PDB file of C-alpha atoms in Angstrom:
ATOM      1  CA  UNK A1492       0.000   0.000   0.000  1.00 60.00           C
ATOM      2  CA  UNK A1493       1.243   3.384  -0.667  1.00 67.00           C
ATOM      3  CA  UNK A1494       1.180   5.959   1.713  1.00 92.00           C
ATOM      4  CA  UNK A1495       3.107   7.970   4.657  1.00 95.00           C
ATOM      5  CA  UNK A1496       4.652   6.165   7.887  1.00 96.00           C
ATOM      6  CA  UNK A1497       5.657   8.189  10.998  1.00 97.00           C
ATOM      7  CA  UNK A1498       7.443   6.778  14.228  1.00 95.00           C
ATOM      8  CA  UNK A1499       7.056   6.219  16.881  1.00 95.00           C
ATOM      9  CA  UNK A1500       3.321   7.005  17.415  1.00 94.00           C
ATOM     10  CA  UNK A1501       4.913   7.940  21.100  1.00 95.00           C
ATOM     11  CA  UNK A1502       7.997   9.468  22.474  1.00 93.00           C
ATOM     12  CA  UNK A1503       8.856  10.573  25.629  1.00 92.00           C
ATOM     13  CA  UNK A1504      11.926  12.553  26.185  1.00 88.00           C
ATOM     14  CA  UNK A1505      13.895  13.965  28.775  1.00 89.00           C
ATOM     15  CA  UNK A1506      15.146  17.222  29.214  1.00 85.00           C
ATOM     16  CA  UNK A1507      17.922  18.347  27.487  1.00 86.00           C
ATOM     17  CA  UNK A1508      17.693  15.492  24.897  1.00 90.00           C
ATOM     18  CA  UNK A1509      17.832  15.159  21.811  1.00 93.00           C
ATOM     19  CA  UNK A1510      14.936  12.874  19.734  1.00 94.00           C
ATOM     20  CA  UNK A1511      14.501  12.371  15.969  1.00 96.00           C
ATOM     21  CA  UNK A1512      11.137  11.397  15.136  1.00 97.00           C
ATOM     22  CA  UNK A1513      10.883   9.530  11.827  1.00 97.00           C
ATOM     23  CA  UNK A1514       9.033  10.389   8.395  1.00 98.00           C
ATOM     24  CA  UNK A1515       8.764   8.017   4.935  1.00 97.00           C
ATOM     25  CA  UNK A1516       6.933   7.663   1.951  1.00 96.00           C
ATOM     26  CA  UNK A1517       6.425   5.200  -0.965  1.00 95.00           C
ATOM     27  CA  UNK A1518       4.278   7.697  -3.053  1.00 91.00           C
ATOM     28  CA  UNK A1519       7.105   8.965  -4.887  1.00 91.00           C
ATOM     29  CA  UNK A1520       6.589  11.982  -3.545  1.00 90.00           C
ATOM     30  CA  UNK A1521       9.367  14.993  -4.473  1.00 89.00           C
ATOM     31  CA  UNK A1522       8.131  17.708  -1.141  1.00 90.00           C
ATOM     32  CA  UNK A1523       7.812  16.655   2.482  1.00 94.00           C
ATOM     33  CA  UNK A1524       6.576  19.025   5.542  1.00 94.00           C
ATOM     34  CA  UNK A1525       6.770  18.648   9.085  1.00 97.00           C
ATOM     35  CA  UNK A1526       4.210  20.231  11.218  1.00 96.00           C
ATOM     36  CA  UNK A1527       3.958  20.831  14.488  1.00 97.00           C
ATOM     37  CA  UNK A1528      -0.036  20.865  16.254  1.00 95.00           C
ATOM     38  CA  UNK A1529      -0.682  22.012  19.824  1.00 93.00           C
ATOM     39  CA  UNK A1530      -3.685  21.874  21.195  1.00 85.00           C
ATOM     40  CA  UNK A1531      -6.597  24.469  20.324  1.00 76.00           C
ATOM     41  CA  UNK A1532      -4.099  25.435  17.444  1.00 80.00           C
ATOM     42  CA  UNK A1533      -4.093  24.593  13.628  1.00 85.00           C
ATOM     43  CA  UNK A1534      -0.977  23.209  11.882  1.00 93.00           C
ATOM     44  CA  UNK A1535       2.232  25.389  11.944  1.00 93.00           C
ATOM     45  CA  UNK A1536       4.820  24.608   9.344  1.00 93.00           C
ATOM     46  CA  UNK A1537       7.866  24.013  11.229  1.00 96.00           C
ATOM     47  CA  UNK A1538      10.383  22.786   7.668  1.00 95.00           C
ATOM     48  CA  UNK A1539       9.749  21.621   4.478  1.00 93.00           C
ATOM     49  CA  UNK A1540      11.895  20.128   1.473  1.00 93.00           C
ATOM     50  CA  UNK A1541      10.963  20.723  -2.266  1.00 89.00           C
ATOM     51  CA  UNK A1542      14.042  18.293  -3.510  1.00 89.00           C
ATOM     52  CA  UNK A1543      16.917  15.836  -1.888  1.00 94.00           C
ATOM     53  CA  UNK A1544      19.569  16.874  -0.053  1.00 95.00           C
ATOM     54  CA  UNK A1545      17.448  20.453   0.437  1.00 92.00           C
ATOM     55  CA  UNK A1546      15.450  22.027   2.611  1.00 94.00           C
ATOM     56  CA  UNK A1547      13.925  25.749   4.203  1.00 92.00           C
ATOM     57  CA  UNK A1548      12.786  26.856   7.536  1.00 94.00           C
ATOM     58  CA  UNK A1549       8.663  27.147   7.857  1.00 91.00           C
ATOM     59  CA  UNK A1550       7.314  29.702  10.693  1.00 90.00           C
ATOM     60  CA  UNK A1551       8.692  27.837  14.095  1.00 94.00           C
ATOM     61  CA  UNK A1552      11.981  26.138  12.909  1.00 96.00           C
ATOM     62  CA  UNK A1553      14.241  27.613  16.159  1.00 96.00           C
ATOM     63  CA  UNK A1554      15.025  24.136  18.148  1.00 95.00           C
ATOM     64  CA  UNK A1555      14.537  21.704  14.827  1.00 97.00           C
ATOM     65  CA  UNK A1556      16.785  20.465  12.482  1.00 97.00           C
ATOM     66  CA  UNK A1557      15.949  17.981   9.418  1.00 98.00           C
ATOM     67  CA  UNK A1558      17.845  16.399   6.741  1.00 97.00           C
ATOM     68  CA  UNK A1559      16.761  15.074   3.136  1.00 97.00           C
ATOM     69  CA  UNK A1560      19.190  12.324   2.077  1.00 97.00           C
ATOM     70  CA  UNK A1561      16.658  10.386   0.450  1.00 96.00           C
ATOM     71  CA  UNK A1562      13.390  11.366  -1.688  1.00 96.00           C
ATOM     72  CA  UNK A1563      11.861   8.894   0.585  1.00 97.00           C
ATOM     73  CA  UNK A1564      12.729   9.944   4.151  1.00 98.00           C
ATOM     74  CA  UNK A1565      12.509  13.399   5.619  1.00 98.00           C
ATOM     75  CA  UNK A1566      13.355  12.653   9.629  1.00 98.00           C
ATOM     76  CA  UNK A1567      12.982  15.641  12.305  1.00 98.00           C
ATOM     77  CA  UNK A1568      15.033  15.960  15.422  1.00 97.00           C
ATOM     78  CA  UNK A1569      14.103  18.184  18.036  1.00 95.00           C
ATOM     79  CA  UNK A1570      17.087  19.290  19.898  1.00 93.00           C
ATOM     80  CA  UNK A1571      17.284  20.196  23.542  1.00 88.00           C
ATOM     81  CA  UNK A1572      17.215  23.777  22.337  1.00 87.00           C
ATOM     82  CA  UNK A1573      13.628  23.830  21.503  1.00 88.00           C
ATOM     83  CA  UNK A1574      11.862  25.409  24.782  1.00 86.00           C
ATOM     84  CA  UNK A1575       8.492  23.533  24.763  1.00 89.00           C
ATOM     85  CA  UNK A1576       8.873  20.193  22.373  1.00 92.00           C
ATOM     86  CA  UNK A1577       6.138  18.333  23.914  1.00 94.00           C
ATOM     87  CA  UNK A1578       3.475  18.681  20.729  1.00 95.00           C
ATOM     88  CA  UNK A1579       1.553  16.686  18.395  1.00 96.00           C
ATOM     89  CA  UNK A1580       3.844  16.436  15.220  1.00 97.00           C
ATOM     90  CA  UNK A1581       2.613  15.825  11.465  1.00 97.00           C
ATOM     91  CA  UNK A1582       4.569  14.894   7.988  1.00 97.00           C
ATOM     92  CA  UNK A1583       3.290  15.804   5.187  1.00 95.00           C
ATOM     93  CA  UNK A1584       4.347  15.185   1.033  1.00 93.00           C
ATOM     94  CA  UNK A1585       3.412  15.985  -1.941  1.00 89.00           C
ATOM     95  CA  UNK A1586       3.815  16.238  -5.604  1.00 81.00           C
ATOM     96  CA  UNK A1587       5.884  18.506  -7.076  1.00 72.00           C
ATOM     97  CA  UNK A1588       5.649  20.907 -10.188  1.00 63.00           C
ATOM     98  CA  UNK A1589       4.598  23.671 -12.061  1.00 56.00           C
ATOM     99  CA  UNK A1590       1.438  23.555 -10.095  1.00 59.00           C
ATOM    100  CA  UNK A1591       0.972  23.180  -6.405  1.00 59.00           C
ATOM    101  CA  UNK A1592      -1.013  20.205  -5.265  1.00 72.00           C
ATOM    102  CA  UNK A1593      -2.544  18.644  -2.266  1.00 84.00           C
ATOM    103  CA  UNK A1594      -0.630  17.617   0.865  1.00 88.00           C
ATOM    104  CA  UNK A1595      -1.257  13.990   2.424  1.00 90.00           C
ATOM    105  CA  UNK A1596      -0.524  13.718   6.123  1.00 94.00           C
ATOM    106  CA  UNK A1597       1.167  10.650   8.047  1.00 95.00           C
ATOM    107  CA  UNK A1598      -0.272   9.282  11.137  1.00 95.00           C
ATOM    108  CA  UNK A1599       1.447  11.831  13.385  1.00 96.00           C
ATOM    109  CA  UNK A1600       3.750  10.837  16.472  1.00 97.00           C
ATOM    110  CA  UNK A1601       2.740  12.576  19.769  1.00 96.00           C
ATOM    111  CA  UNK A1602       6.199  13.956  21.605  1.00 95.00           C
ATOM    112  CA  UNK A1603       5.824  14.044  25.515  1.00 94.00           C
ATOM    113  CA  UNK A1604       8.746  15.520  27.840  1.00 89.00           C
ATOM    114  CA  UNK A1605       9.411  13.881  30.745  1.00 84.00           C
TER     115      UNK A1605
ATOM    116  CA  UNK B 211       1.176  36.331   3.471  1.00 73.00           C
ATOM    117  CA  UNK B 212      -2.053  34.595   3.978  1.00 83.00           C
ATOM    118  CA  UNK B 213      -4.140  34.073   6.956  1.00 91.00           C
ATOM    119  CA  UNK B 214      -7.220  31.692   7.226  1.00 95.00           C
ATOM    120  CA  UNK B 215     -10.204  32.465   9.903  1.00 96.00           C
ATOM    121  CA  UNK B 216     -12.331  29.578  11.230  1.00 97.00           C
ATOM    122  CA  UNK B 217     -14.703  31.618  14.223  1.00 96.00           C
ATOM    123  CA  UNK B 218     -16.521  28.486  15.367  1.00 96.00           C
ATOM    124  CA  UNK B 219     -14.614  26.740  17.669  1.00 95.00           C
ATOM    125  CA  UNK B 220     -17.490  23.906  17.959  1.00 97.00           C
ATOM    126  CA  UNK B 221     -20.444  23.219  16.186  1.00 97.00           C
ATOM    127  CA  UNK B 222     -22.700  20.212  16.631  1.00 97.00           C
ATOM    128  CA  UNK B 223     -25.890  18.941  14.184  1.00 97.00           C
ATOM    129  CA  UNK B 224     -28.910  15.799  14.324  1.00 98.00           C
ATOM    130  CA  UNK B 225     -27.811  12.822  12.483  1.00 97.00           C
ATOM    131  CA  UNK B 226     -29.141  12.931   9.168  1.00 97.00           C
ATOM    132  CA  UNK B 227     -29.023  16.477   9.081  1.00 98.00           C
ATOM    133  CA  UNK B 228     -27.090  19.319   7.142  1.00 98.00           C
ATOM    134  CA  UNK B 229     -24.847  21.434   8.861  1.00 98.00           C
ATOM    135  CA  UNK B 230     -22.113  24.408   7.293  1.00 98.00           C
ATOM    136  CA  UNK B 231     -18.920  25.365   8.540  1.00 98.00           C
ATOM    137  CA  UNK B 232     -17.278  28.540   8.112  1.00 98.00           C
ATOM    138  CA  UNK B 233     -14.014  29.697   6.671  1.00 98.00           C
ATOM    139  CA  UNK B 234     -12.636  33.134   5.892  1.00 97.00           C
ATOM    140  CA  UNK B 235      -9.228  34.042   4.524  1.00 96.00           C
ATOM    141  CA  UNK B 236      -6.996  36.609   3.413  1.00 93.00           C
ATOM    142  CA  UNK B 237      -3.994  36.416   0.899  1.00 87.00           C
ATOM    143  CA  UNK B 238      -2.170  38.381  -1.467  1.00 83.00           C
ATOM    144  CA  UNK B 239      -1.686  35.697  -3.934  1.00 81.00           C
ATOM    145  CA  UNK B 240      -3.868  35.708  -7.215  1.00 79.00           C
ATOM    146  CA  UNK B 241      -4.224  32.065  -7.763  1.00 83.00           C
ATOM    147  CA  UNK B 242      -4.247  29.936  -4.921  1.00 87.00           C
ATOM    148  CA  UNK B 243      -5.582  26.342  -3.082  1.00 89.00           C
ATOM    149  CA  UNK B 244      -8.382  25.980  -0.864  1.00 93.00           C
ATOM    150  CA  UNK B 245      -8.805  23.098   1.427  1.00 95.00           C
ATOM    151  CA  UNK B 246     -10.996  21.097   4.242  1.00 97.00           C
ATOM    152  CA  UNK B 247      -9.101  18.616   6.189  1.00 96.00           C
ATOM    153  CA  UNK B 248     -10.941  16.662   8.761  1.00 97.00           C
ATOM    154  CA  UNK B 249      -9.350  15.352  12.001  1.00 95.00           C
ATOM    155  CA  UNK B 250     -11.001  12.099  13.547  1.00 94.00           C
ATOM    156  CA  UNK B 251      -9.778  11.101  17.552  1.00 90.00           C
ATOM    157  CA  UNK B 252      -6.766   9.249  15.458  1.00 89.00           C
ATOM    158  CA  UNK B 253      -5.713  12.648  14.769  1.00 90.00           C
ATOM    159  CA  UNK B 254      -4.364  11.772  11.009  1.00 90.00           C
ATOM    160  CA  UNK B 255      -5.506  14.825   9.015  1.00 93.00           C
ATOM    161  CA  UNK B 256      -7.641  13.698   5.484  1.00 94.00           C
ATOM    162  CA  UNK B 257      -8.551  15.529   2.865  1.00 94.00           C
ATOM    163  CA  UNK B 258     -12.235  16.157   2.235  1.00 96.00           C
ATOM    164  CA  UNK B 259     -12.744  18.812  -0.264  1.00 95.00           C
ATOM    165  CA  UNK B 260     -10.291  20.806  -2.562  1.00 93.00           C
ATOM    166  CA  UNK B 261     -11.304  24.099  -4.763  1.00 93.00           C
ATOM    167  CA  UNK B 262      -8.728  25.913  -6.892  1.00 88.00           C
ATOM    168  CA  UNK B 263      -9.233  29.236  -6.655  1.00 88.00           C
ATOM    169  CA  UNK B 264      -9.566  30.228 -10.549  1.00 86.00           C
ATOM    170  CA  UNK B 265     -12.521  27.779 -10.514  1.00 87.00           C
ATOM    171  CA  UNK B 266     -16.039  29.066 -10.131  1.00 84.00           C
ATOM    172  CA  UNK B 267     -17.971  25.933 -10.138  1.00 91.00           C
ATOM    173  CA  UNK B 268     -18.225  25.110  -6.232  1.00 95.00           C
ATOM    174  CA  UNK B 269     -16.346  21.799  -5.521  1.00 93.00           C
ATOM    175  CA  UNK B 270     -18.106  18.709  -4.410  1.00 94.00           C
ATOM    176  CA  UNK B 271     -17.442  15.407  -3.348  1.00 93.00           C
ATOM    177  CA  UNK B 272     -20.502  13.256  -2.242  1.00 95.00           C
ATOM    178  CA  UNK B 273     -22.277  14.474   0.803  1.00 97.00           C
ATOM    179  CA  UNK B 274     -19.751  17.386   1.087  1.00 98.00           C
ATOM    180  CA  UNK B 275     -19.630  20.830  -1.023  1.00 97.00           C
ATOM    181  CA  UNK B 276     -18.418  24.289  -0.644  1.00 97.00           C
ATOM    182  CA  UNK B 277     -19.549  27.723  -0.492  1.00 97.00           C
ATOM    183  CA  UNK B 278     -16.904  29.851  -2.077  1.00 96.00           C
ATOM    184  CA  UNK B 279     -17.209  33.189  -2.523  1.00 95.00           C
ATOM    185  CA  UNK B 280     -14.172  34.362  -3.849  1.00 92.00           C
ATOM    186  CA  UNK B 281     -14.854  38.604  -3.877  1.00 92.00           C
ATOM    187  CA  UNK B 282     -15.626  37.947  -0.049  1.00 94.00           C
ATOM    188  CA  UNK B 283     -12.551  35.681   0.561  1.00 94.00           C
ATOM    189  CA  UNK B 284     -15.124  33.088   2.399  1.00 96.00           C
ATOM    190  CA  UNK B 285     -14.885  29.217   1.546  1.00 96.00           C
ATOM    191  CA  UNK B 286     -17.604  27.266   3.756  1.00 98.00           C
ATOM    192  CA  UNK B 287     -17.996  23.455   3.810  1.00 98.00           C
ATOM    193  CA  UNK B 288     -21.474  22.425   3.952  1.00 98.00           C
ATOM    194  CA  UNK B 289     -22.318  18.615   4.915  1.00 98.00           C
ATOM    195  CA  UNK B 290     -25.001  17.181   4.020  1.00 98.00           C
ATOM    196  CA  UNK B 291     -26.894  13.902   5.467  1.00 98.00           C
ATOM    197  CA  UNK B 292     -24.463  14.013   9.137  1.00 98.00           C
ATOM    198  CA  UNK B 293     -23.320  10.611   9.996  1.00 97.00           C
ATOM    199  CA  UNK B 294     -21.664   9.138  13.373  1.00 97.00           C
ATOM    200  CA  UNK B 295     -18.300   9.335  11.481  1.00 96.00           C
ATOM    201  CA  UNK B 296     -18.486  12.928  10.676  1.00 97.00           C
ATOM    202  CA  UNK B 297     -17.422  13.427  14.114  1.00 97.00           C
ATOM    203  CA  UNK B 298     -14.036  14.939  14.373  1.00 97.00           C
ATOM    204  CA  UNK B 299     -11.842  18.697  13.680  1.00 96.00           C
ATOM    205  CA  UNK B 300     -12.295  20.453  10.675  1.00 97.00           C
ATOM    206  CA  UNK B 301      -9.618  22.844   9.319  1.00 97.00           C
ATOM    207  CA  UNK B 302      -9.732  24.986   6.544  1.00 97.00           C
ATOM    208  CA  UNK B 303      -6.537  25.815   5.148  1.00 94.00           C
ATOM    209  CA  UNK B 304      -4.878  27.636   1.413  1.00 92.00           C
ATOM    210  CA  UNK B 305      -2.161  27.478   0.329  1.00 86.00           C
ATOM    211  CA  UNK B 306      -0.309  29.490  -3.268  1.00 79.00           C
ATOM    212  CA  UNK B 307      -1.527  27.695  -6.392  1.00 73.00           C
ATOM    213  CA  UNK B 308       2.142  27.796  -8.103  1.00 67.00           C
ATOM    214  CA  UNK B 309       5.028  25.323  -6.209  1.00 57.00           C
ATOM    215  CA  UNK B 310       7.940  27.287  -5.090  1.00 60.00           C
ATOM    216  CA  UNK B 311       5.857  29.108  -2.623  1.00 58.00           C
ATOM    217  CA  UNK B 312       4.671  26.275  -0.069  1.00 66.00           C
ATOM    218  CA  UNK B 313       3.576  27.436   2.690  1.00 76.00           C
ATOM    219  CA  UNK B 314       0.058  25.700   3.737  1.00 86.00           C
ATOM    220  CA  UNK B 315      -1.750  28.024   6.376  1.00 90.00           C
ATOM    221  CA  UNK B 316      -4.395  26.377   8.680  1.00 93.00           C
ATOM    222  CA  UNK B 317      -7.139  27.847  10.311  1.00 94.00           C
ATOM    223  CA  UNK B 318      -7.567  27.111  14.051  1.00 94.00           C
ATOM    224  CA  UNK B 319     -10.375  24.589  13.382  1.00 95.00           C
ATOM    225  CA  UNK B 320     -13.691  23.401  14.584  1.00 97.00           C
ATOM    226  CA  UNK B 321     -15.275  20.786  16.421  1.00 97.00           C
ATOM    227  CA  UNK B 322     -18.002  18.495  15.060  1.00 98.00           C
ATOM    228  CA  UNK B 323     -20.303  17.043  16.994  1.00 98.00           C
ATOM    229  CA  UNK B 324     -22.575  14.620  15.503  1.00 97.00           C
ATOM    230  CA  UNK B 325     -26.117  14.130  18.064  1.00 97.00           C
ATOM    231  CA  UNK B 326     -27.525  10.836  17.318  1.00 95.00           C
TER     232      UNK B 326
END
């Protein structure tokens, strides 16, 4: 089946640890998105990736880092530098070209810290 | 920069019966996306309903349409027949119709509640 797998659905962390939480696809897929969802709050865009090996800060990227080695994995660690990680967190891909199109969301993995 | 406005945190509606929620938004972009995603308790976000912008003709897709009113930047999804599995966070959201500009922008959502 194609589609978008994210683990773990849980995480726990403690502070001042870093966690990587994971993101792939078999939809061949050329953009990926992470989000990050607190609650009462819609979707903020936290990085994104149009292409391997690159990638640009969304609206909340301070205390995140990503990397795109493969068109097929785009994996988010959240550092000990980000101030309040404990969020519900969403990946997102899509197809790419002269027109935008529609983003399809993974399962999500809920971060807690300890 | 866009911004999308959802002003009903919850709403609730009889089974069976219709019930429209309300989006507003603002961009400076001339062509552009609009969406519905619905949120069930598994919290995965799926698509419902998609309108491109340049299109006129109100999109549908089975027991959900939209309202869009372009000139008054207001893109409401109506559903029709309410069933059990209805239940769950909507969120409007646009985003720029041409890639290269990415940025999807959510509204803060609102709760369904489906009364059997």
């Amino acid at each position: 089946d194609g589609g978008i797998t994210q683990s773990p659905k849980y995480l726990f962390r403690k502070e001042g640890q870093n966690v990587t939480l994971s993101c792939e696809q078999n939809l061949n897929h050329d953009a990926m998105y992470w989000y990050r969802q607190d609650p009462g709050q819609g979707l903020r865009l936290i990085y994104y990736s149009q292409i391997v090996n690159d990638f640009q800060k969304g609206d909340i990227a301070e205390g995140y880092s990503v990397s795109r080695e493969k068109k097929e994995s785009f994996p988010l660690t959240v550092t000990s530098a980000q101030k309040n990680p404990t969020a519900f967190y969403l990946c997102a891909s899509k197809l790419a070209g002269g027109r935008a199109d529609t983003q399809y969301f993974g399962p999500g993995t809920r971060l807690t810290v300890l | 920069a866009q911004t999308v406005t959802q002003s009903q945190p919850e709403m609730s509606v009889q089974e069976a019966e219709t019930v429209t929620l309300s989006c507003t938004y603002d961009t400076s972009e001339s062509d552009y996306y609009l969406f519905w995603y619905k949120q069930p308790p598994s919290r995965q976000m799926i698509l419902v309903i998609r309108q491109e912008a340049y299109k006129q003709q109100n999109a549908t897709e089975n027991r959900f349409s939209v309202n869009f009113q372009k000139a008054a930047k207001s893109f409401s999804l109506k559903i029709s027949d309410s069933q059990l599995g209805d239940a769950a966070m909507y969120f409007c959201a646009s985003n720029p119709l041409y890639f290269g500009n990415e940025k999807l922008t959510f509204g803060t959502g609102t709760r369904l509640t489906i009364i059997p």
